[in-house]
Coordinates of C-alpha atoms in Angstrom, one line a residue:
M1 CA -0.1 -15.9 13.7
T2 CA -3.1 -14.6 15.1
F3 CA -3.9 -11.0 16.1
P4 CA -6.5 -11.4 18.8
E5 CA -6.2 -8.0 20.3
F6 CA -7.1 -6.0 17.2
S7 CA -10.2 -3.9 17.1
A8 CA -9.6 -1.5 14.0
L9 CA -8.4 -4.4 11.6
T10 CA -9.5 -7.7 10.6
V11 CA -6.6 -9.9 9.3
S12 CA -6.5 -13.2 7.5
E13 CA -3.2 -15.1 6.6
S14 CA -2.2 -17.6 4.0
D15 CA 1.3 -19.0 3.1
D16 CA 2.2 -16.1 0.9
R17 CA 0.0 -13.1 1.8
L18 CA -1.8 -11.2 4.5
L19 CA -5.2 -9.6 4.0
V20 CA -5.9 -6.7 6.2
Q21 CA -9.4 -5.1 6.3
L22 CA -9.8 -1.8 7.8
T23 CA -12.9 -2.4 9.9
R24 CA -14.0 0.8 11.8
P25 CA -17.2 1.4 9.8
E26 CA -19.0 3.4 12.5
V27 CA -16.5 6.2 11.6
R28 CA -15.9 5.5 8.1
N29 CA -12.6 3.7 8.8
A30 CA -11.1 7.0 10.0
I31 CA -7.4 6.3 10.9
D32 CA -6.8 6.7 14.6
E33 CA -3.9 5.8 16.8
Q34 CA -5.4 2.4 17.6
M35 CA -5.5 1.6 13.9
V36 CA -1.9 3.1 13.6
S37 CA -0.8 0.9 16.4
E38 CA -2.4 -2.3 14.9
L39 CA -0.8 -1.4 11.4
H40 CA 2.7 -1.2 13.3
T41 CA 2.0 -4.7 14.6
I42 CA 1.4 -6.0 11.1
C43 CA 4.5 -4.2 9.7
S44 CA 6.6 -5.7 12.5
Y45 CA 5.3 -9.2 11.6
L46 CA 5.8 -8.7 7.9
E47 CA 9.4 -7.2 8.2
H48 CA 10.4 -10.7 9.9
N49 CA 8.1 -12.8 7.8
P50 CA 7.9 -11.1 4.2
K51 CA 4.5 -11.8 2.6
I52 CA 2.4 -9.9 0.2
L53 CA 0.2 -7.4 1.9
L54 CA -3.5 -6.6 0.7
I55 CA -5.2 -3.8 2.4
T56 CA -8.8 -3.1 1.8
G57 CA -11.8 -1.4 3.4
C58 CA -15.3 -2.6 4.6
E59 CA -18.8 -1.7 4.1
A60 CA -20.5 1.3 5.9
K61 CA -24.2 1.9 5.7
G62 CA -24.4 -0.5 2.7
K63 CA -21.5 1.2 0.7
G64 CA -17.8 0.5 0.3
I65 CA -15.4 2.6 2.4
F66 CA -11.7 2.4 2.3
A67 CA -10.7 5.2 4.7
S68 CA -12.3 8.6 5.1
G69 CA -9.0 10.1 6.4
A70 CA -7.5 10.7 9.9
D71 CA -9.7 10.6 13.0
I72 CA -10.5 14.5 13.1
G73 CA -11.4 14.3 16.8
Q74 CA -7.9 12.9 17.6
L75 CA -6.5 15.2 14.9
R76 CA -7.9 18.5 16.4
E77 CA -6.1 17.8 19.7
R78 CA -2.7 17.2 18.2
R79 CA -0.1 19.8 18.8
R80 CA 3.4 20.6 17.4
D81 CA 5.1 17.7 19.2
D82 CA 2.5 15.2 17.8
A83 CA 3.2 16.6 14.3
L84 CA 7.0 16.0 14.8
R85 CA 6.2 12.4 16.0
G86 CA 4.7 12.0 12.4
V87 CA 2.0 9.5 13.6
N88 CA 0.5 8.7 10.1
N89 CA 3.8 9.6 8.2
T90 CA 5.7 7.1 10.2
I91 CA 3.4 4.1 9.7
F92 CA 2.8 4.8 5.9
Q93 CA 6.4 5.0 5.2
R94 CA 7.0 1.8 7.1
I95 CA 4.2 0.2 4.9
A96 CA 5.8 1.4 1.8
Q97 CA 9.3 0.0 2.9
L98 CA 7.8 -3.5 3.5
P99 CA 10.1 -6.3 1.9
S100 CA 7.1 -7.7 -0.2
P101 CA 4.7 -5.9 -2.3
V102 CA 1.6 -4.0 -1.0
I103 CA -1.8 -3.9 -2.7
A104 CA -4.4 -1.5 -1.9
A105 CA -7.9 -2.4 -3.0
V106 CA -10.0 0.7 -2.9
D107 CA -13.8 1.0 -2.9
G108 CA -15.6 4.2 -1.7
Y109 CA -13.8 7.1 -0.1
A110 CA -10.1 7.2 0.1
L111 CA -9.4 10.7 1.5
G112 CA -6.6 12.5 3.5
G113 CA -4.7 9.9 5.3
G114 CA -6.9 7.3 3.5
L115 CA -5.5 8.2 0.1
E116 CA -2.0 8.4 1.8
L117 CA -2.4 5.1 3.0
A118 CA -3.2 3.8 -0.6
L119 CA -0.2 6.0 -1.9
A120 CA 2.1 3.9 0.3
A121 CA 1.1 0.7 -1.4
D122 CA 3.0 -0.5 -4.6
F123 CA -0.3 -1.3 -6.3
R124 CA -3.6 0.4 -6.3
I125 CA -6.7 -1.1 -7.7
A126 CA -10.1 0.4 -7.3
T127 CA -13.9 0.6 -8.2
P128 CA -15.1 3.0 -10.8
D129 CA -17.1 4.9 -8.0
A130 CA -14.1 5.1 -5.6
T131 CA -13.2 8.7 -4.6
F132 CA -9.7 10.0 -4.0
G133 CA -8.8 13.3 -2.5
Q134 CA -6.7 15.3 -0.2
P135 CA -8.8 17.8 1.7
E136 CA -6.3 18.7 4.3
A137 CA -6.0 22.3 3.4
S138 CA -9.7 22.7 4.0
L139 CA -9.0 21.8 7.7
G140 CA -6.1 24.1 8.1
I141 CA -3.3 21.6 7.7
I142 CA -1.1 19.9 4.9
A143 CA -1.1 16.3 3.5
A144 CA 2.0 15.6 5.6
A145 CA 1.9 11.8 5.6
G146 CA 3.1 11.4 2.1
G147 CA 0.5 13.2 -0.1
L148 CA 2.6 16.3 -0.9
W149 CA 5.3 14.1 -2.6
R150 CA 4.0 10.6 -3.4
L151 CA 0.8 12.1 -5.3
K152 CA 2.8 14.1 -7.9
E153 CA 5.0 11.3 -8.6
L154 CA 2.1 9.2 -9.8
V155 CA -0.2 11.9 -11.5
G156 CA 2.2 14.7 -12.2
V157 CA 2.7 18.1 -10.6
A158 CA -0.2 19.8 -12.3
V159 CA -2.9 17.3 -11.3
A160 CA -1.4 16.9 -7.9
K161 CA -1.8 20.7 -7.4
E162 CA -5.5 20.6 -8.3
I163 CA -6.1 17.8 -5.6
L164 CA -3.9 19.3 -2.9
L165 CA -4.3 23.0 -3.5
A166 CA -7.7 23.2 -5.0
G167 CA -9.7 20.4 -3.4
R168 CA -10.4 18.3 -6.5
L169 CA -11.8 14.9 -6.0
V170 CA -10.9 12.1 -8.4
S171 CA -13.2 9.2 -9.2
G172 CA -12.0 5.7 -9.9
R173 CA -12.5 6.2 -13.5
E174 CA -10.4 9.3 -13.5
A175 CA -7.8 7.7 -11.2
L176 CA -7.3 4.9 -13.8
D177 CA -6.7 7.6 -16.6
L178 CA -4.2 9.5 -14.2
H179 CA -2.4 6.3 -13.4
L180 CA -3.4 6.7 -9.8
V181 CA -4.7 3.3 -9.9
T182 CA -3.8 0.3 -12.5
E183 CA -7.2 -1.6 -12.6
L184 CA -10.8 -0.9 -12.1
H185 CA -13.3 -3.6 -10.9
S186 CA -16.8 -3.8 -9.7
P187 CA -17.1 -3.9 -5.9
A188 CA -18.1 -7.5 -5.9
D189 CA -15.0 -8.4 -7.9
L190 CA -12.6 -6.0 -6.2
L191 CA -11.2 -8.4 -3.6
D192 CA -10.8 -11.3 -6.0
A193 CA -9.0 -9.0 -8.4
A194 CA -6.5 -8.0 -5.7
Q195 CA -6.1 -11.8 -4.9
S196 CA -5.4 -12.6 -8.6
L197 CA -2.8 -9.7 -8.6
A198 CA -1.2 -11.2 -5.5
D199 CA -1.2 -14.7 -7.4
R200 CA 0.9 -13.0 -10.3
I201 CA 3.4 -11.7 -7.7
A202 CA 3.5 -14.9 -5.9
A203 CA 4.3 -16.7 -9.0
L204 CA 7.6 -15.0 -9.4
D205 CA 10.7 -15.4 -7.3
P206 CA 10.2 -13.9 -4.0
L207 CA 13.8 -12.8 -3.5
A208 CA 13.9 -11.4 -7.1
V209 CA 10.7 -9.3 -6.3
R210 CA 12.1 -8.3 -3.0
L211 CA 15.4 -6.9 -4.3
S212 CA 13.6 -5.4 -7.4
K213 CA 11.4 -3.4 -4.9
Q214 CA 14.4 -2.2 -2.8
V215 CA 16.6 -1.3 -5.9
M216 CA 13.7 0.7 -7.5
A217 CA 13.5 2.9 -4.5
M218 CA 17.1 3.7 -4.5
P219 CA 18.2 7.1 -5.4
T220 CA 19.4 7.7 -9.0
A221 CA 23.0 8.1 -7.9
A222 CA 22.9 4.5 -6.5
H223 CA 22.5 3.0 -10.0
P224 CA 24.0 1.0 -11.8
A225 CA 26.3 -0.1 -8.9
V226 CA 23.3 -1.2 -6.6
D227 CA 21.6 -3.1 -9.8
N228 CA 24.9 -5.0 -10.1
I229 CA 25.1 -5.9 -6.3
A230 CA 21.5 -7.2 -6.3
Q231 CA 21.9 -9.1 -9.5
A232 CA 25.1 -10.6 -8.0
I233 CA 23.0 -12.0 -5.0
L234 CA 20.5 -13.5 -7.3
F235 CA 23.0 -15.0 -9.7
E236 CA 24.0 -17.3 -6.7
S237 CA 20.5 -18.2 -5.7
D238 CA 19.1 -21.7 -5.9
A239 CA 16.0 -20.2 -7.4
K240 CA 17.7 -18.7 -10.4
F241 CA 19.3 -22.0 -11.4
D242 CA 15.9 -23.8 -10.9
R243 CA 13.7 -21.3 -12.8
M244 CA 16.2 -21.0 -15.6
Q245 CA 16.5 -24.7 -16.0
A246 CA 12.8 -25.2 -16.0
F247 CA 12.4 -22.5 -18.7
L248 CA 15.1 -24.4 -20.8
D249 CA 13.3 -27.5 -20.1
R250 CA 10.1 -26.2 -21.5
K251 CA 11.6 -25.1 -24.6
K252 CA 12.9 -28.4 -25.6
K253 CA 9.4 -29.9 -25.4

């Protein structure tokens, strides 16, 4: 599929994945309504054609940039009804719920909505000099697009409060220690590392990965019944028989 109308994103596609690059370098990839609209188009496509999604940034003035946050010019003019629409909240939740895994490859700033976009991914990898933060309170608002709850699930309540309530900025190196990211790579190697991670995911059975992601997101009360239902589906799949037989055949050699 081609996306010729896009102006905020650059997209490339292969058989099992979609690479989306945020490309508004003139405003450090600030997330505006055009970018949100284009991300919705991406989600609509991936909901009907499940593939691994990789999200990365671009260079701005010779330095990497993931996303510096929401477009403050637009954000300043939003009112109560705009907040209730959940412009960024809705798209980030949609990204989080995509059928196949999402990888965020972060270099440079991932601030405000930029960090919340990364938090919506299943995997985050970064460069040592990446910078993560939620500066919303300094602008008189809250991190209402996932930061207030996704962040504490990853780094714990104490560190989340430092970031959300005291303006702490976290480097890539610190993010690795805090389990906010799982890998660090140089800027030159970051995209290759994201592709390698996608290769590892793609080597697994797509349906098993898809159901694992969905079941992991279920509330505690849904287990273990939902696990049994998902397993029952997989026990009848051709891939289960083929992959297990291949495993047994390898053991015989």
